[in-house]
Amino acid sequence: MNFGGGSCHGEKGDILKFMRILSQILVVLGLAVSSALFQGIIEGPPGEAVAEDETAISLDAALGLENLLWVDARSQEAYETGHLPGAIFLNEDNWEEGLETLIQMWDPAQPVVVYCDGGGCSSSRKVADRLRNEVGINPAYWLIDGWVAIENAGVNL
Amino acid sequence: MKTVFKWVGLALVSVFFLYAGGAKLVDVASFTQAIEQYRLVNGYMAWILALAIPWTECVAAVLVWLPRVRQGALIVLMGLLAIFQIALLSALFRGLDISCGCLGSGVESSILFAFTRNILIMTVLSGILFIQTKRL
């Protein structure tokens, strides 16, 4: 005789299935969080890494440099919308053309500071690295917080 | 056919997320900055995510090979991709000219490319999950 207990078994089965999947998810996340915590404790926050990076420069420090040459590593659209006075447009997309312009404008005594969109985005760091390693321009810094820092400081465009 | 799709799909997904997670773990500072570029979080929160996301990718990429936790691992990867897609869409709508940051600092990929690629991966994941679910 069937007393209609089939639906209860079905619901119980669904709950068990859900709990099983949930426990699997928790295992994955638990392992991931533990590993992340371990690495985080060992390495510490990235601000310390940026502070130790000798190729990074803050806006205040950059503005204190004499006869500085700015390099804009953002997109062409961003550059044309607005850039620092005298900044040369150079990123990895227009490397050959931009580099030619830079070499014409650059004085070997000039420090170079590269900026991009913000948060120290990788473009400025890469361009600065290439200028030092491939072209021999030293010092070539990348600007911490890039265009965000420039806008926040209200540096004259 | 389903079996072949499942194992090939698992292999592709596992390799992709192991690579993506590993590449980001090698340079957490760069990934932190990549996250900040999205202008959704910054500071310590960006750093916490820069650690948690790649570790989740790597752990899930390994655990998909264990039948006992496979479904959970696949769901976690699907959830990660869904979050990535939301962040990418957000950046697209705000006109942010940034690199995805999905595969570490060594690989630059546009937001649109990353969005499209993630849709393909989500499709593969959905297929594997469907096959897994049918077998329960």
Tab-separated table of N, CA, C and O in Angstrom, chain B residues 17-136:
chain	number	residue	atom	x	y	z
B	17	PHE	N	42.219	27.102	-15.933
B	17	PHE	CA	42.135	27.761	-14.632
B	17	PHE	C	43.407	27.583	-13.809
B	17	PHE	O	43.776	28.457	-13.023
B	18	LEU	N	44.102	26.466	-14.008
B	18	LEU	CA	45.389	26.294	-13.328
B	18	LEU	C	46.383	27.343	-13.825
B	18	LEU	O	47.101	27.966	-13.040
B	19	TYR	N	46.392	27.536	-15.143
B	19	TYR	CA	47.289	28.534	-15.731
B	19	TYR	C	46.900	29.944	-15.286
B	19	TYR	O	47.745	30.731	-14.861
B	20	ALA	N	45.601	30.229	-15.384
B	20	ALA	CA	45.130	31.575	-15.027
B	20	ALA	C	45.429	31.890	-13.554
B	20	ALA	O	45.914	32.959	-13.209
B	21	GLY	N	45.124	30.919	-12.688
B	21	GLY	CA	45.367	31.129	-11.256
B	21	GLY	C	46.849	31.227	-10.941
B	21	GLY	O	47.284	32.106	-10.204
B	22	GLY	N	47.628	30.325	-11.515
B	22	GLY	CA	49.069	30.319	-11.258
B	22	GLY	C	49.750	31.595	-11.716
B	22	GLY	O	50.592	32.163	-11.014
B	23	ALA	N	49.348	32.065	-12.903
B	23	ALA	CA	49.959	33.293	-13.447
B	23	ALA	C	49.679	34.493	-12.541
B	23	ALA	O	50.517	35.386	-12.391
B	24	LYS	N	48.532	34.510	-11.930
B	24	LYS	CA	48.184	35.631	-11.050
B	24	LYS	C	48.860	35.504	-9.692
B	24	LYS	O	49.241	36.496	-9.063
B	25	LEU	N	49.044	34.267	-9.230
B	25	LEU	CA	49.666	34.062	-7.925
B	25	LEU	C	51.150	34.418	-7.932
B	25	LEU	O	51.717	34.775	-6.905
B	26	VAL	N	51.758	34.324	-9.109
B	26	VAL	CA	53.181	34.637	-9.228
B	26	VAL	C	53.431	36.138	-9.006
B	26	VAL	O	54.495	36.536	-8.534
B	27	ASP	N	52.448	36.967	-9.349
B	27	ASP	CA	52.606	38.416	-9.210
B	27	ASP	C	51.316	39.004	-8.646
B	27	ASP	O	50.516	39.593	-9.365
B	28	VAL	N	51.137	38.830	-7.333
B	28	VAL	CA	49.895	39.258	-6.689
B	28	VAL	C	49.754	40.780	-6.741
B	28	VAL	O	48.654	41.307	-6.876
B	29	ALA	N	50.879	41.484	-6.662
B	29	ALA	CA	50.830	42.945	-6.692
B	29	ALA	C	50.229	43.441	-8.007
B	29	ALA	O	49.388	44.349	-8.016
B	30	SER	N	50.647	42.843	-9.116
B	30	SER	CA	50.105	43.258	-10.421
B	30	SER	C	48.622	42.953	-10.522
B	30	SER	O	47.853	43.746	-11.051
B	31	PHE	N	48.227	41.803	-10.011
B	31	PHE	CA	46.808	41.456	-10.086
B	31	PHE	C	45.984	42.363	-9.177
B	31	PHE	O	44.854	42.725	-9.505
B	32	THR	N	46.576	42.756	-8.062
B	32	THR	CA	45.893	43.711	-7.186
B	32	THR	C	45.630	45.013	-7.941
B	32	THR	O	44.535	45.575	-7.885
B	33	GLN	N	46.653	45.458	-8.652
B	33	GLN	CA	46.495	46.689	-9.438
B	33	GLN	C	45.478	46.494	-10.561
B	33	GLN	O	44.705	47.406	-10.866
B	34	ALA	N	45.485	45.308	-11.162
B	34	ALA	CA	44.518	45.026	-12.232
B	34	ALA	C	43.091	45.105	-11.684
B	34	ALA	O	42.186	45.621	-12.338
B	35	ILE	N	42.889	44.592	-10.489
B	35	ILE	CA	41.559	44.645	-9.861
B	35	ILE	C	41.179	46.090	-9.582
B	35	ILE	O	40.035	46.508	-9.793
B	36	GLU	N	42.138	46.878	-9.109
B	36	GLU	CA	41.851	48.283	-8.790
B	36	GLU	C	41.456	49.070	-10.034
B	36	GLU	O	40.705	50.051	-9.946
B	37	GLN	N	41.964	48.640	-11.183
B	37	GLN	CA	41.632	49.354	-12.416
B	37	GLN	C	40.143	49.295	-12.729
B	37	GLN	O	39.625	50.149	-13.440
B	38	TYR	N	39.472	48.267	-12.222
B	38	TYR	CA	38.037	48.158	-12.470
B	38	TYR	C	37.244	49.194	-11.665
B	38	TYR	O	36.060	49.412	-11.904
B	39	ARG	N	37.959	49.783	-10.670
B	39	ARG	CA	37.344	50.852	-9.863
B	39	ARG	C	36.061	50.379	-9.182
B	39	ARG	O	35.091	51.124	-9.078
B	40	LEU	N	36.118	49.117	-8.739
B	40	LEU	CA	34.993	48.595	-7.966
B	40	LEU	C	35.405	48.443	-6.508
B	40	LEU	O	34.618	48.650	-5.598
B	41	VAL	N	36.655	48.061	-6.308
B	41	VAL	CA	37.234	47.957	-4.968
B	41	VAL	C	38.666	48.474	-5.069
B	41	VAL	O	39.243	48.539	-6.146
B	42	ASN	N	39.243	48.817	-3.935
B	42	ASN	CA	40.658	49.184	-3.942
B	42	ASN	C	41.277	48.842	-2.591
B	42	ASN	O	40.604	48.306	-1.713
B	43	GLY	N	42.554	49.153	-2.453
B	43	GLY	CA	43.243	48.938	-1.189
B	43	GLY	C	43.258	47.485	-0.752
B	43	GLY	O	43.504	46.582	-1.545
B	44	TYR	N	42.984	47.270	0.517
B	44	TYR	CA	43.076	45.937	1.099
B	44	TYR	C	42.059	44.970	0.494
B	44	TYR	O	42.331	43.787	0.349
B	45	MET	N	40.901	45.472	0.138
B	45	MET	CA	39.886	44.590	-0.446
B	45	MET	C	40.386	44.050	-1.785
B	45	MET	O	40.201	42.868	-2.089
B	46	ALA	N	41.016	44.903	-2.576
B	46	ALA	CA	41.568	44.447	-3.857
B	46	ALA	C	42.647	43.388	-3.623
B	46	ALA	O	42.736	42.400	-4.356
B	47	TRP	N	43.446	43.591	-2.611
B	47	TRP	CA	44.516	42.633	-2.300
B	47	TRP	C	43.939	41.281	-1.868
B	47	TRP	O	44.397	40.229	-2.327
B	48	ILE	N	42.922	41.326	-1.012
B	48	ILE	CA	42.290	40.086	-0.553
B	48	ILE	C	41.715	39.313	-1.740
B	48	ILE	O	41.882	38.095	-1.858
B	49	LEU	N	41.063	40.038	-2.640
B	49	LEU	CA	40.507	39.380	-3.831
B	49	LEU	C	41.626	38.853	-4.725
B	49	LEU	O	41.497	37.780	-5.333
B	50	ALA	N	42.743	39.605	-4.798
B	50	ALA	CA	43.873	39.192	-5.636
B	50	ALA	C	44.503	37.900	-5.136
B	50	ALA	O	45.171	37.196	-5.891
B	51	LEU	N	44.315	37.601	-3.871
B	51	LEU	CA	44.796	36.322	-3.324
B	51	LEU	C	43.712	35.250	-3.435
B	51	LEU	O	43.984	34.110	-3.844
B	52	ALA	N	42.503	35.608	-3.072
B	52	ALA	CA	41.430	34.606	-2.993
B	52	ALA	C	41.036	34.063	-4.361
B	52	ALA	O	40.819	32.855	-4.520
B	53	ILE	N	40.938	34.948	-5.350
B	53	ILE	CA	40.459	34.510	-6.677
B	53	ILE	C	41.399	33.491	-7.318
B	53	ILE	O	40.951	32.412	-7.724
B	54	PRO	N	42.686	33.768	-7.444
B	54	PRO	CA	43.551	32.782	-8.091
B	54	PRO	C	43.672	31.474	-7.313
B	54	PRO	O	43.767	30.409	-7.922
B	55	TRP	N	43.667	31.555	-5.993
B	55	TRP	CA	43.718	30.313	-5.221
B	55	TRP	C	42.445	29.493	-5.437
B	55	TRP	O	42.494	28.262	-5.535
B	56	THR	N	41.317	30.171	-5.522
B	56	THR	CA	40.061	29.473	-5.796
B	56	THR	C	40.122	28.804	-7.179
B	56	THR	O	39.690	27.654	-7.338
B	57	GLU	N	40.679	29.529	-8.148
B	57	GLU	CA	40.823	28.964	-9.492
B	57	GLU	C	41.688	27.705	-9.474
B	57	GLU	O	41.315	26.662	-10.047
B	58	CYS	N	42.825	27.794	-8.803
B	58	CYS	CA	43.764	26.672	-8.787
B	58	CYS	C	43.187	25.477	-8.033
B	58	CYS	O	43.259	24.331	-8.506
B	59	VAL	N	42.632	25.728	-6.861
B	59	VAL	CA	42.093	24.628	-6.056
B	59	VAL	C	40.940	23.946	-6.794
B	59	VAL	O	40.891	22.724	-6.890
B	60	ALA	N	40.041	24.745	-7.346
B	60	ALA	CA	38.902	24.164	-8.071
B	60	ALA	C	39.373	23.410	-9.312
B	60	ALA	O	38.833	22.337	-9.641
B	61	ALA	N	40.402	23.943	-9.986
B	61	ALA	CA	40.925	23.298	-11.198
B	61	ALA	C	41.496	21.922	-10.892
B	61	ALA	O	41.462	21.026	-11.730
B	62	VAL	N	42.025	21.742	-9.693
B	62	VAL	CA	42.559	20.436	-9.296
B	62	VAL	C	41.432	19.522	-8.824
B	62	VAL	O	41.353	18.345	-9.195
B	63	LEU	N	40.511	20.073	-8.038
B	63	LEU	CA	39.464	19.257	-7.433
B	63	LEU	C	38.407	18.768	-8.428
B	63	LEU	O	37.641	17.857	-8.108
B	64	VAL	N	38.356	19.348	-9.631
B	64	VAL	CA	37.394	18.847	-10.638
B	64	VAL	C	37.724	17.411	-11.030
B	64	VAL	O	36.890	16.700	-11.579
B	65	TRP	N	38.952	16.970	-10.717
B	65	TRP	CA	39.345	15.605	-11.065
B	65	TRP	C	38.935	14.592	-9.997
B	65	TRP	O	39.062	13.393	-10.194
B	66	LEU	N	38.455	15.089	-8.845
B	66	LEU	CA	38.007	14.175	-7.796
B	66	LEU	C	36.488	14.053	-7.853
B	66	LEU	O	35.768	15.027	-7.626
B	67	PRO	N	35.980	12.856	-8.146
B	67	PRO	CA	34.529	12.683	-8.311
B	67	PRO	C	33.712	13.171	-7.109
B	67	PRO	O	32.626	13.695	-7.264
B	68	ARG	N	34.274	13.015	-5.910
B	68	ARG	CA	33.521	13.356	-4.702
B	68	ARG	C	33.239	14.852	-4.572
B	68	ARG	O	32.287	15.257	-3.923
B	69	VAL	N	34.106	15.694	-5.171
B	69	VAL	CA	33.905	17.146	-5.038
B	69	VAL	C	33.789	17.820	-6.408
B	69	VAL	O	33.792	19.041	-6.511
B	70	ARG	N	33.698	17.020	-7.458
B	70	ARG	CA	33.728	17.581	-8.812
B	70	ARG	C	32.614	18.588	-9.044
B	70	ARG	O	32.846	19.679	-9.551
B	71	GLN	N	31.426	18.224	-8.677
B	71	GLN	CA	30.296	19.104	-8.969
B	71	GLN	C	30.443	20.444	-8.241
B	71	GLN	O	30.204	21.505	-8.810
B	72	GLY	N	30.862	20.378	-6.979
B	72	GLY	CA	31.079	21.613	-6.219
B	72	GLY	C	32.154	22.475	-6.844
B	72	GLY	O	32.014	23.697	-6.936
B	73	ALA	N	33.238	21.828	-7.286
B	73	ALA	CA	34.331	22.574	-7.908
B	73	ALA	C	33.863	23.247	-9.195
B	73	ALA	O	34.210	24.397	-9.485
B	74	LEU	N	33.074	22.531	-9.977
B	74	LEU	CA	32.562	23.093	-11.235
B	74	LEU	C	31.634	24.278	-10.959
B	74	LEU	O	31.688	25.284	-11.667
B	75	ILE	N	30.806	24.135	-9.942
B	75	ILE	CA	29.900	25.234	-9.592
B	75	ILE	C	30.679	26.456	-9.119
B	75	ILE	O	30.352	27.601	-9.450
B	76	VAL	N	31.740	26.223	-8.355
B	76	VAL	CA	32.585	27.343	-7.899
B	76	VAL	C	33.208	28.050	-9.108
B	76	VAL	O	33.230	29.280	-9.179
B	77	LEU	N	33.711	27.286	-10.062
B	77	LEU	CA	34.304	27.892	-11.261
B	77	LEU	C	33.259	28.673	-12.049
B	77	LEU	O	33.534	29.768	-12.557
B	78	MET	N	32.080	28.123	-12.130
B	78	MET	CA	30.993	28.814	-12.819
B	78	MET	C	30.663	30.124	-12.107
B	78	MET	O	30.462	31.166	-12.743
B	79	GLY	N	30.631	30.063	-10.781
B	79	GLY	CA	30.356	31.269	-9.991
B	79	GLY	C	31.432	32.332	-10.191
B	79	GLY	O	31.142	33.522	-10.339
B	80	LEU	N	32.682	31.882	-10.224
B	80	LEU	CA	33.802	32.815	-10.453
B	80	LEU	C	33.644	33.507	-11.799
B	80	LEU	O	33.801	34.716	-11.920
B	81	LEU	N	33.343	32.704	-12.818
B	81	LEU	CA	33.193	33.271	-14.159
B	81	LEU	C	32.033	34.260	-14.209
B	81	LEU	O	32.129	35.297	-14.868
B	82	ALA	N	30.962	33.927	-13.509
B	82	ALA	CA	29.816	34.846	-13.489
B	82	ALA	C	30.213	36.192	-12.883
B	82	ALA	O	29.844	37.258	-13.391
B	83	ILE	N	30.990	36.136	-11.809
B	83	ILE	CA	31.459	37.376	-11.170
B	83	ILE	C	32.379	38.138	-12.107
B	83	ILE	O	32.306	39.365	-12.239
B	84	PHE	N	33.279	37.408	-12.799
B	84	PHE	CA	34.180	38.060	-13.763
B	84	PHE	C	33.377	38.777	-14.832
B	84	PHE	O	33.675	39.898	-15.214
B	85	GLN	N	32.342	38.101	-15.337
B	85	GLN	CA	31.538	38.669	-16.417
B	85	GLN	C	30.853	39.955	-15.970
B	85	GLN	O	30.780	40.930	-16.724
B	86	ILE	N	30.374	39.967	-14.739
B	86	ILE	CA	29.728	41.176	-14.215
B	86	ILE	C	30.740	42.319	-14.137
B	86	ILE	O	30.460	43.456	-14.526
B	87	ALA	N	31.947	41.994	-13.651
B	87	ALA	CA	32.991	43.023	-13.551
B	87	ALA	C	33.389	43.521	-14.937
B	87	ALA	O	33.572	44.725	-15.154
B	88	LEU	N	33.499	42.615	-15.896
B	88	LEU	CA	33.882	42.999	-17.262
B	88	LEU	C	32.796	43.873	-17.892
B	88	LEU	O	33.099	44.885	-18.535
B	89	LEU	N	31.547	43.474	-17.695
B	89	LEU	CA	30.444	44.278	-18.239
B	89	LEU	C	30.449	45.674	-17.626
B	89	LEU	O	30.234	46.679	-18.316
B	90	SER	N	30.696	45.704	-16.338
B	90	SER	CA	30.748	46.989	-15.632
B	90	SER	C	31.820	47.893	-16.229
B	90	SER	O	31.610	49.082	-16.459
B	91	ALA	N	32.996	47.302	-16.502
B	91	ALA	CA	34.097	48.079	-17.078
B	91	ALA	C	33.750	48.535	-18.496
B	91	ALA	O	34.049	49.661	-18.896
B	92	LEU	N	33.101	47.636	-19.245
B	92	LEU	CA	32.708	47.981	-20.624
B	92	LEU	C	31.751	49.167	-20.636
B	92	LEU	O	31.917	50.111	-21.390
B	93	PHE	N	30.739	49.110	-19.772
B	93	PHE	CA	29.728	50.170	-19.752
B	93	PHE	C	30.302	51.500	-19.296
B	93	PHE	O	29.816	52.562	-19.683
B	94	ARG	N	31.336	51.435	-18.456
B	94	ARG	CA	31.931	52.684	-17.966
B	94	ARG	C	33.061	53.167	-18.876
B	94	ARG	O	33.702	54.183	-18.580
B	95	GLY	N	33.298	52.425	-19.960
B	95	GLY	CA	34.309	52.855	-20.924
B	95	GLY	C	35.727	52.793	-20.416
B	95	GLY	O	36.590	53.572	-20.845
B	96	LEU	N	36.004	51.885	-19.497
B	96	LEU	CA	37.363	51.789	-18.962
B	96	LEU	C	38.279	51.100	-19.977
B	96	LEU	O	37.970	50.016	-20.464
B	97	ASP	N	39.372	51.747	-20.269
B	97	ASP	CA	40.336	51.185	-21.211
B	97	ASP	C	41.406	50.445	-20.419
B	97	ASP	O	42.479	50.964	-20.129
B	98	ILE	N	41.082	49.223	-20.040
B	98	ILE	CA	41.994	48.463	-19.185
B	98	ILE	C	42.153	47.060	-19.729
B	98	ILE	O	41.360	46.593	-20.542
B	99	SER	N	43.201	46.423	-19.271
B	99	SER	CA	43.386	45.022	-19.624
B	99	SER	C	42.593	44.183	-18.641
B	99	SER	O	42.406	44.574	-17.493
B	100	CYS	N	42.144	43.048	-19.112
B	100	CYS	CA	41.311	42.170	-18.269
B	100	CYS	C	42.036	41.771	-16.984
B	100	CYS	O	41.462	41.778	-15.915
B	101	GLY	N	43.317	41.397	-17.114
B	101	GLY	CA	44.057	40.923	-15.942
B	101	GLY	C	43.759	39.472	-15.600
B	101	GLY	O	44.201	38.956	-14.580
B	102	CYS	N	43.033	38.797	-16.454
B	102	CYS	CA	42.546	37.449	-16.163
B	102	CYS	C	43.663	36.402	-16.161
B	102	CYS	O	43.567	35.401	-15.455
B	103	LEU	N	44.692	36.654	-16.979
B	103	LEU	CA	45.747	35.654	-17.116
B	103	LEU	C	47.085	36.189	-16.615
B	103	LEU	O	48.136	35.807	-17.097
B	104	GLY	N	47.018	37.075	-15.618
B	104	GLY	CA	48.245	37.605	-15.060
B	104	GLY	C	48.750	38.812	-15.825
B	104	GLY	O	48.198	39.187	-16.865
B	105	SER	N	49.834	39.386	-15.320
B	105	SER	CA	50.344	40.627	-15.906
B	105	SER	C	51.054	40.392	-17.231
B	105	SER	O	51.259	41.303	-18.009
B	106	GLY	N	51.444	39.151	-17.508
B	106	GLY	CA	52.193	38.891	-18.730
B	106	GLY	C	51.338	38.846	-19.981
B	106	GLY	O	51.850	38.899	-21.098
B	107	VAL	N	50.029	38.728	-19.810
B	107	VAL	CA	49.134	38.621	-20.958
B	107	VAL	C	48.111	39.746	-20.925
B	107	VAL	O	47.346	39.880	-19.984
B	108	GLU	N	48.155	40.586	-21.971
B	108	GLU	CA	47.184	41.665	-22.069
B	108	GLU	C	46.028	41.175	-22.929
B	108	GLU	O	46.249	40.685	-24.032
B	109	SER	N	44.830	41.286	-22.434
B	109	SER	CA	43.679	40.936	-23.267
B	109	SER	C	42.583	41.952	-23.018
B	109	SER	O	42.368	42.385	-21.889
B	110	SER	N	41.905	42.313	-24.100
B	110	SER	CA	40.870	43.332	-23.984
B	110	SER	C	39.673	42.759	-23.231
B	110	SER	O	39.508	41.535	-23.124
B	111	ILE	N	38.856	43.664	-22.739
B	111	ILE	CA	37.689	43.257	-21.975
B	111	ILE	C	36.728	42.455	-22.841
B	111	ILE	O	36.180	41.431	-22.415
B	112	LEU	N	36.549	42.906	-24.077
B	112	LEU	CA	35.598	42.233	-24.968
B	112	LEU	C	36.058	40.814	-25.288
B	112	LEU	O	35.257	39.865	-25.285
B	113	PHE	N	37.357	40.666	-25.520
B	113	PHE	CA	37.905	39.338	-25.804
B	113	PHE	C	37.719	38.431	-24.599
B	113	PHE	O	37.296	37.272	-24.745
B	114	ALA	N	38.022	38.946	-23.421
B	114	ALA	CA	37.884	38.150	-22.201
B	114	ALA	C	36.430	37.756	-21.976
B	114	ALA	O	36.136	36.620	-21.584
B	115	PHE	N	35.525	38.692	-22.231
B	115	PHE	CA	34.093	38.425	-22.042
B	115	PHE	C	33.650	37.285	-22.961
B	115	PHE	O	32.949	36.366	-22.532
B	116	THR	N	34.060	37.357	-24.198
B	116	THR	CA	33.687	36.322	-25.182
B	116	THR	C	34.292	34.979	-24.801
B	116	THR	O	33.620	33.934	-24.855
B	117	ARG	N	35.571	35.000	-24.420
B	117	ARG	CA	36.233	33.761	-24.024
B	117	ARG	C	35.532	33.128	-22.830
B	117	ARG	O	35.324	31.914	-22.775
B	118	ASN	N	35.153	33.956	-21.868
B	118	ASN	CA	34.502	33.423	-20.668
B	118	ASN	C	33.153	32.786	-20.990
B	118	ASN	O	32.753	31.816	-20.353
B	119	ILE	N	32.464	33.337	-21.974
B	119	ILE	CA	31.180	32.741	-22.386
B	119	ILE	C	31.422	31.329	-22.916
B	119	ILE	O	30.662	30.398	-22.602
B	120	LEU	N	32.474	31.161	-23.688
B	120	LEU	CA	32.800	29.827	-24.219
B	120	LEU	C	33.111	28.854	-23.081
B	120	LEU	O	32.643	27.716	-23.069
B	121	ILE	N	33.896	29.337	-22.117
B	121	ILE	CA	34.258	28.468	-20.993
B	121	ILE	C	33.020	28.114	-20.174
B	121	ILE	O	32.856	26.973	-19.723
B	122	MET	N	32.144	29.087	-19.980
B	122	MET	CA	30.914	28.827	-19.231
B	122	MET	C	30.047	27.809	-19.959
B	122	MET	O	29.374	26.982	-19.330
B	123	THR	N	30.076	27.853	-21.268
B	123	THR	CA	29.305	26.886	-22.055
B	123	THR	C	29.847	25.476	-21.821
B	123	THR	O	29.066	24.527	-21.615
B	124	VAL	N	31.171	25.351	-21.843
B	124	VAL	CA	31.790	24.041	-21.604
B	124	VAL	C	31.455	23.560	-20.187
B	124	VAL	O	31.074	22.401	-19.978
B	125	LEU	N	31.584	24.474	-19.217
B	125	LEU	CA	31.286	24.119	-17.824
B	125	LEU	C	29.830	23.681	-17.671
B	125	LEU	O	29.536	22.700	-16.969
B	126	SER	N	28.947	24.384	-18.324
B	126	SER	CA	27.518	24.044	-18.250
B	126	SER	C	27.283	22.641	-18.798
B	126	SER	O	26.509	21.867	-18.235
B	127	GLY	N	27.967	22.334	-19.911
B	127	GLY	CA	27.821	21.020	-20.518
B	127	GLY	C	28.296	19.911	-19.584
B	127	GLY	O	27.618	18.898	-19.398
B	128	ILE	N	29.436	20.136	-18.963
B	128	ILE	CA	29.972	19.132	-18.036
B	128	ILE	C	29.050	18.976	-16.831
B	128	ILE	O	28.759	17.866	-16.382
B	129	LEU	N	28.579	20.094	-16.305
B	129	LEU	CA	27.671	20.052	-15.152
B	129	LEU	C	26.387	19.315	-15.509
B	129	LEU	O	25.864	18.532	-14.708
B	130	PHE	N	25.899	19.540	-16.706
B	130	PHE	CA	24.665	18.877	-17.152
B	130	PHE	C	24.878	17.362	-17.192
B	130	PHE	O	24.049	16.594	-16.702
B	131	ILE	N	26.015	16.950	-17.751
B	131	ILE	CA	26.318	15.516	-17.838
B	131	ILE	C	26.471	14.940	-16.428
B	131	ILE	O	25.971	13.858	-16.123
B	132	GLN	N	27.148	15.678	-15.544
B	132	GLN	CA	27.334	15.217	-14.161
B	132	GLN	C	26.001	15.051	-13.446
B	132	GLN	O	25.757	14.074	-12.756
B	133	THR	N	25.137	16.034	-13.628
B	133	THR	CA	23.854	16.033	-12.934
B	133	THR	C	22.987	14.880	-13.399
B	133	THR	O	22.312	14.230	-12.598
B	134	LYS	N	23.034	14.597	-14.678
B	134	LYS	CA	22.208	13.528	-15.231
B	134	LYS	C	22.611	12.176	-14.681
B	134	LYS	O	21.810	11.256	-14.612
B	135	ARG	N	23.879	12.056	-14.264
B	135	ARG	CA	24.365	10.769	-13.800
B	135	ARG	C	24.041	10.533	-12.342
B	135	ARG	O	24.165	9.439	-11.842
B	136	LEU	N	23.566	11.586	-11.615
B	136	LEU	CA	23.260	11.441	-10.182
B	136	LEU	C	21.897	10.781	-9.961
B	136	LEU	O	20.998	10.986	-10.776
